[in-house]
Amino acid sequence: MAKRALPPRVPSLVGDGTEFDSKEYLRFSVEVLADVDVDALDEAGKVAYAQALALIAIASNAKHLQHLPLIDGNLEVP
C-alpha cells in the first residue's frame, strides 16, 4: 500500500491552535480501507478490518453501510 499524506490540520475554533478536520480524516479512512485487499487478509486481519469499518460507521453516524467497502465479496446487502 502506498504511503499517503494525512489531511492538513485546520484552524481551531477556540484559541490560536489547529485541530484535526474530522470529516477529512473520516473520508481518508474510507479511502484507505477501500484499497485493502480483503482476500489477502488472514482471519485476524479480517476481524480488524471489520472493526475499522464499524468505527467509521459509528463516527459518520451511518444509517446504511452500503457505501462502505464490503468485507466479503459474497456479502449480500438486503
Tab-separated table of N, CA and C in Angstrom:
chain	number	residue	atom	x	y	z
A	1	MET	N	0.846	-1.169	0.000
A	1	MET	CA	0.000	0.000	0.000
A	1	MET	C	0.896	1.239	0.000
A	2	ALA	N	0.561	2.187	-0.851
A	2	ALA	CA	1.356	3.404	-0.971
A	2	ALA	C	1.190	4.283	0.259
A	3	LYS	N	2.246	5.029	0.564
A	3	LYS	CA	2.152	5.974	1.676
A	3	LYS	C	1.262	7.135	1.253
A	4	ARG	N	0.501	7.627	2.197
A	4	ARG	CA	-0.410	8.738	1.938
A	4	ARG	C	-0.136	9.852	2.924
A	5	ALA	N	-0.347	11.060	2.470
A	5	ALA	CA	-0.214	12.212	3.360
A	5	ALA	C	-1.500	12.364	4.154
A	6	LEU	N	-1.367	12.642	5.437
A	6	LEU	CA	-2.547	12.866	6.268
A	6	LEU	C	-3.199	14.189	5.880
A	7	PRO	N	-4.514	14.309	6.060
A	7	PRO	CA	-5.178	15.585	5.780
A	7	PRO	C	-4.580	16.697	6.640
A	8	PRO	N	-4.530	17.907	6.094
A	8	PRO	CA	-3.966	19.017	6.865
A	8	PRO	C	-4.834	19.382	8.060
A	9	ARG	N	-4.189	19.939	9.059
A	9	ARG	CA	-4.929	20.424	10.227
A	9	ARG	C	-5.601	21.746	9.856
A	10	VAL	N	-6.669	22.067	10.540
A	10	VAL	CA	-7.408	23.294	10.268
A	10	VAL	C	-7.323	24.206	11.494
A	11	PRO	N	-7.533	25.503	11.305
A	11	PRO	CA	-7.501	26.416	12.455
A	11	PRO	C	-8.530	26.016	13.501
A	12	SER	N	-8.133	26.099	14.745
A	12	SER	CA	-9.017	25.745	15.852
A	12	SER	C	-10.114	26.783	16.001
A	13	LEU	N	-11.297	26.317	16.358
A	13	LEU	CA	-12.404	27.244	16.598
A	13	LEU	C	-12.223	28.002	17.905
A	14	VAL	N	-11.403	27.428	18.793
A	14	VAL	CA	-11.131	28.055	20.078
A	14	VAL	C	-9.621	28.220	20.209
A	15	GLY	N	-9.178	29.413	20.499
A	15	GLY	CA	-7.745	29.647	20.673
A	15	GLY	C	-7.039	29.872	19.353
A	16	ASP	N	-5.688	29.822	19.417
A	16	ASP	CA	-4.876	30.124	18.242
A	16	ASP	C	-4.292	28.878	17.586
A	17	GLY	N	-4.623	27.694	18.067
A	17	GLY	CA	-4.017	26.473	17.569
A	17	GLY	C	-4.713	25.904	16.340
A	18	THR	N	-4.380	24.661	16.058
A	18	THR	CA	-5.016	23.939	14.959
A	18	THR	C	-5.593	22.642	15.498
A	19	GLU	N	-6.466	22.031	14.723
A	19	GLU	CA	-7.078	20.771	15.123
A	19	GLU	C	-7.290	19.904	13.888
A	20	PHE	N	-7.636	18.655	14.129
A	20	PHE	CA	-7.917	17.737	13.034
A	20	PHE	C	-9.262	18.073	12.418
A	21	ASP	N	-9.358	17.926	11.116
A	21	ASP	CA	-10.629	18.086	10.406
A	21	ASP	C	-11.270	16.704	10.368
A	22	SER	N	-12.216	16.454	11.244
A	22	SER	CA	-12.765	15.110	11.406
A	22	SER	C	-13.399	14.580	10.128
A	23	LYS	N	-14.037	15.420	9.341
A	23	LYS	CA	-14.647	14.955	8.092
A	23	LYS	C	-13.591	14.490	7.105
A	24	GLU	N	-12.491	15.221	7.025
A	24	GLU	CA	-11.414	14.820	6.110
A	24	GLU	C	-10.753	13.525	6.562
A	25	TYR	N	-10.568	13.345	7.864
A	25	TYR	CA	-9.984	12.104	8.373
A	25	TYR	C	-10.927	10.928	8.165
A	26	LEU	N	-12.218	11.150	8.270
A	26	LEU	CA	-13.194	10.103	8.018
A	26	LEU	C	-13.146	9.706	6.550
A	27	ARG	N	-13.113	10.681	5.660
A	27	ARG	CA	-13.014	10.418	4.219
A	27	ARG	C	-11.719	9.677	3.909
A	28	PHE	N	-10.627	10.101	4.526
A	28	PHE	CA	-9.325	9.469	4.357
A	28	PHE	C	-9.385	8.007	4.798
A	29	SER	N	-10.015	7.731	5.924
A	29	SER	CA	-10.131	6.367	6.442
A	29	SER	C	-10.889	5.469	5.477
A	30	VAL	N	-11.968	5.974	4.899
A	30	VAL	CA	-12.752	5.188	3.950
A	30	VAL	C	-11.920	4.895	2.702
A	31	GLU	N	-11.163	5.887	2.229
A	31	GLU	CA	-10.310	5.682	1.048
A	31	GLU	C	-9.254	4.619	1.315
A	32	VAL	N	-8.640	4.664	2.486
A	32	VAL	CA	-7.607	3.682	2.833
A	32	VAL	C	-8.213	2.286	2.897
A	33	LEU	N	-9.348	2.137	3.560
A	33	LEU	CA	-9.967	0.824	3.680
A	33	LEU	C	-10.471	0.300	2.337
A	34	ALA	N	-10.870	1.195	1.439
A	34	ALA	CA	-11.336	0.771	0.127
A	34	ALA	C	-10.205	0.145	-0.685
A	35	ASP	N	-8.962	0.500	-0.382
A	35	ASP	CA	-7.801	-0.031	-1.105
A	35	ASP	C	-7.260	-1.332	-0.521
A	36	VAL	N	-7.811	-1.789	0.590
A	36	VAL	CA	-7.321	-3.012	1.232
A	36	VAL	C	-7.770	-4.224	0.424
A	37	ASP	N	-6.845	-5.147	0.171
A	37	ASP	CA	-7.166	-6.412	-0.489
A	37	ASP	C	-7.643	-7.379	0.590
A	38	VAL	N	-8.934	-7.437	0.788
A	38	VAL	CA	-9.513	-8.227	1.871
A	38	VAL	C	-9.206	-9.707	1.700
A	39	ASP	N	-9.156	-10.174	0.458
A	39	ASP	CA	-8.882	-11.591	0.210
A	39	ASP	C	-7.489	-11.993	0.681
A	40	ALA	N	-6.574	-11.046	0.765
A	40	ALA	CA	-5.209	-11.349	1.193
A	40	ALA	C	-5.061	-11.355	2.717
A	41	LEU	N	-6.092	-10.922	3.442
A	41	LEU	CA	-6.016	-10.860	4.899
A	41	LEU	C	-6.257	-12.226	5.525
A	42	ASP	N	-5.592	-12.476	6.650
A	42	ASP	CA	-5.912	-13.678	7.420
A	42	ASP	C	-7.144	-13.370	8.272
A	43	GLU	N	-7.574	-14.342	9.065
A	43	GLU	CA	-8.793	-14.147	9.857
A	43	GLU	C	-8.674	-12.973	10.823
A	44	ALA	N	-7.521	-12.828	11.468
A	44	ALA	CA	-7.330	-11.699	12.394
A	44	ALA	C	-7.390	-10.376	11.642
A	45	GLY	N	-6.834	-10.338	10.446
A	45	GLY	CA	-6.876	-9.124	9.631
A	45	GLY	C	-8.295	-8.770	9.225
A	46	LYS	N	-9.098	-9.795	8.916
A	46	LYS	CA	-10.496	-9.545	8.548
A	46	LYS	C	-11.292	-9.014	9.737
A	47	VAL	N	-10.979	-9.522	10.921
A	47	VAL	CA	-11.646	-9.008	12.130
A	47	VAL	C	-11.265	-7.543	12.342
A	48	ALA	N	-9.985	-7.230	12.206
A	48	ALA	CA	-9.532	-5.846	12.374
A	48	ALA	C	-10.163	-4.940	11.323
A	49	TYR	N	-10.281	-5.441	10.103
A	49	TYR	CA	-10.903	-4.675	9.019
A	49	TYR	C	-12.371	-4.395	9.346
A	50	ALA	N	-13.079	-5.402	9.823
A	50	ALA	CA	-14.480	-5.228	10.198
A	50	ALA	C	-14.620	-4.225	11.343
A	51	GLN	N	-13.700	-4.275	12.296
A	51	GLN	CA	-13.735	-3.321	13.407
A	51	GLN	C	-13.501	-1.899	12.904
A	52	ALA	N	-12.574	-1.743	11.967
A	52	ALA	CA	-12.312	-0.411	11.405
A	52	ALA	C	-13.544	0.111	10.676
A	53	LEU	N	-14.211	-0.747	9.910
A	53	LEU	CA	-15.446	-0.320	9.234
A	53	LEU	C	-16.522	0.076	10.237
A	54	ALA	N	-16.623	-0.675	11.318
A	54	ALA	CA	-17.620	-0.352	12.343
A	54	ALA	C	-17.333	1.004	12.979
A	55	LEU	N	-16.068	1.282	13.252
A	55	LEU	CA	-15.712	2.582	13.834
A	55	LEU	C	-16.025	3.721	12.872
A	56	ILE	N	-15.778	3.505	11.588
A	56	ILE	CA	-16.107	4.534	10.592
A	56	ILE	C	-17.614	4.755	10.564
A	57	ALA	N	-18.374	3.679	10.596
A	57	ALA	CA	-19.834	3.806	10.577
A	57	ALA	C	-20.332	4.569	11.796
A	58	ILE	N	-19.772	4.263	12.953
A	58	ILE	CA	-20.165	4.960	14.179
A	58	ILE	C	-19.780	6.435	14.095
A	59	ALA	N	-18.567	6.707	13.651
A	59	ALA	CA	-18.092	8.090	13.584
A	59	ALA	C	-18.881	8.916	12.583
A	60	SER	N	-19.356	8.285	11.526
A	60	SER	CA	-20.082	9.033	10.499
A	60	SER	C	-21.584	9.037	10.744
A	61	ASN	N	-22.001	8.391	11.844
A	61	ASN	CA	-23.434	8.265	12.136
A	61	ASN	C	-24.172	7.606	10.978
A	62	ALA	N	-23.485	6.661	10.321
A	62	ALA	CA	-24.060	5.987	9.155
A	62	ALA	C	-25.293	5.193	9.550
A	63	LYS	N	-26.337	5.363	8.773
A	63	LYS	CA	-27.544	4.572	8.973
A	63	LYS	C	-27.526	3.370	8.044
A	64	HIS	N	-26.794	3.493	6.960
A	64	HIS	CA	-26.695	2.414	5.987
A	64	HIS	C	-25.229	2.202	5.658
A	65	LEU	N	-24.819	0.958	5.540
A	65	LEU	CA	-23.420	0.646	5.282
A	65	LEU	C	-23.167	0.316	3.813
A	66	GLN	N	-24.150	0.518	2.940
A	66	GLN	CA	-23.996	0.144	1.540
A	66	GLN	C	-22.838	0.856	0.846
A	67	HIS	N	-22.493	2.034	1.291
A	67	HIS	CA	-21.459	2.805	0.617
A	67	HIS	C	-20.067	2.551	1.173
A	68	LEU	N	-19.976	1.735	2.221
A	68	LEU	CA	-18.671	1.380	2.772
A	68	LEU	C	-18.170	0.120	2.082
A	69	PRO	N	-16.855	-0.087	2.041
A	69	PRO	CA	-16.315	-1.294	1.396
A	69	PRO	C	-16.840	-2.554	2.074
A	70	LEU	N	-17.044	-3.598	1.285
A	70	LEU	CA	-17.527	-4.861	1.812
A	70	LEU	C	-16.370	-5.704	2.330
A	71	ILE	N	-16.634	-6.472	3.372
A	71	ILE	CA	-15.621	-7.362	3.928
A	71	ILE	C	-15.506	-8.601	3.057
A	72	ASP	N	-16.627	-9.093	2.570
A	72	ASP	CA	-16.657	-10.311	1.787
A	72	ASP	C	-17.397	-10.007	0.494
A	73	GLY	N	-16.780	-10.295	-0.629
A	73	GLY	CA	-17.414	-10.013	-1.916
A	73	GLY	C	-18.734	-10.728	-2.088
A	74	ASN	N	-18.976	-11.799	-1.334
A	74	ASN	CA	-20.228	-12.564	-1.438
A	74	ASN	C	-21.300	-12.045	-0.514
A	75	LEU	N	-20.974	-11.032	0.288
A	75	LEU	CA	-21.939	-10.497	1.233
A	75	LEU	C	-23.057	-9.788	0.480
A	76	GLU	N	-24.271	-10.162	0.768
A	76	GLU	CA	-25.413	-9.535	0.115
A	76	GLU	C	-26.016	-8.504	1.052
A	77	VAL	N	-26.293	-7.323	0.517
A	77	VAL	CA	-26.938	-6.268	1.293
A	77	VAL	C	-28.406	-6.286	0.945
A	78	PRO	N	-29.294	-6.482	1.925
A	78	PRO	CA	-30.736	-6.566	1.621
A	78	PRO	C	-31.279	-5.261	1.093
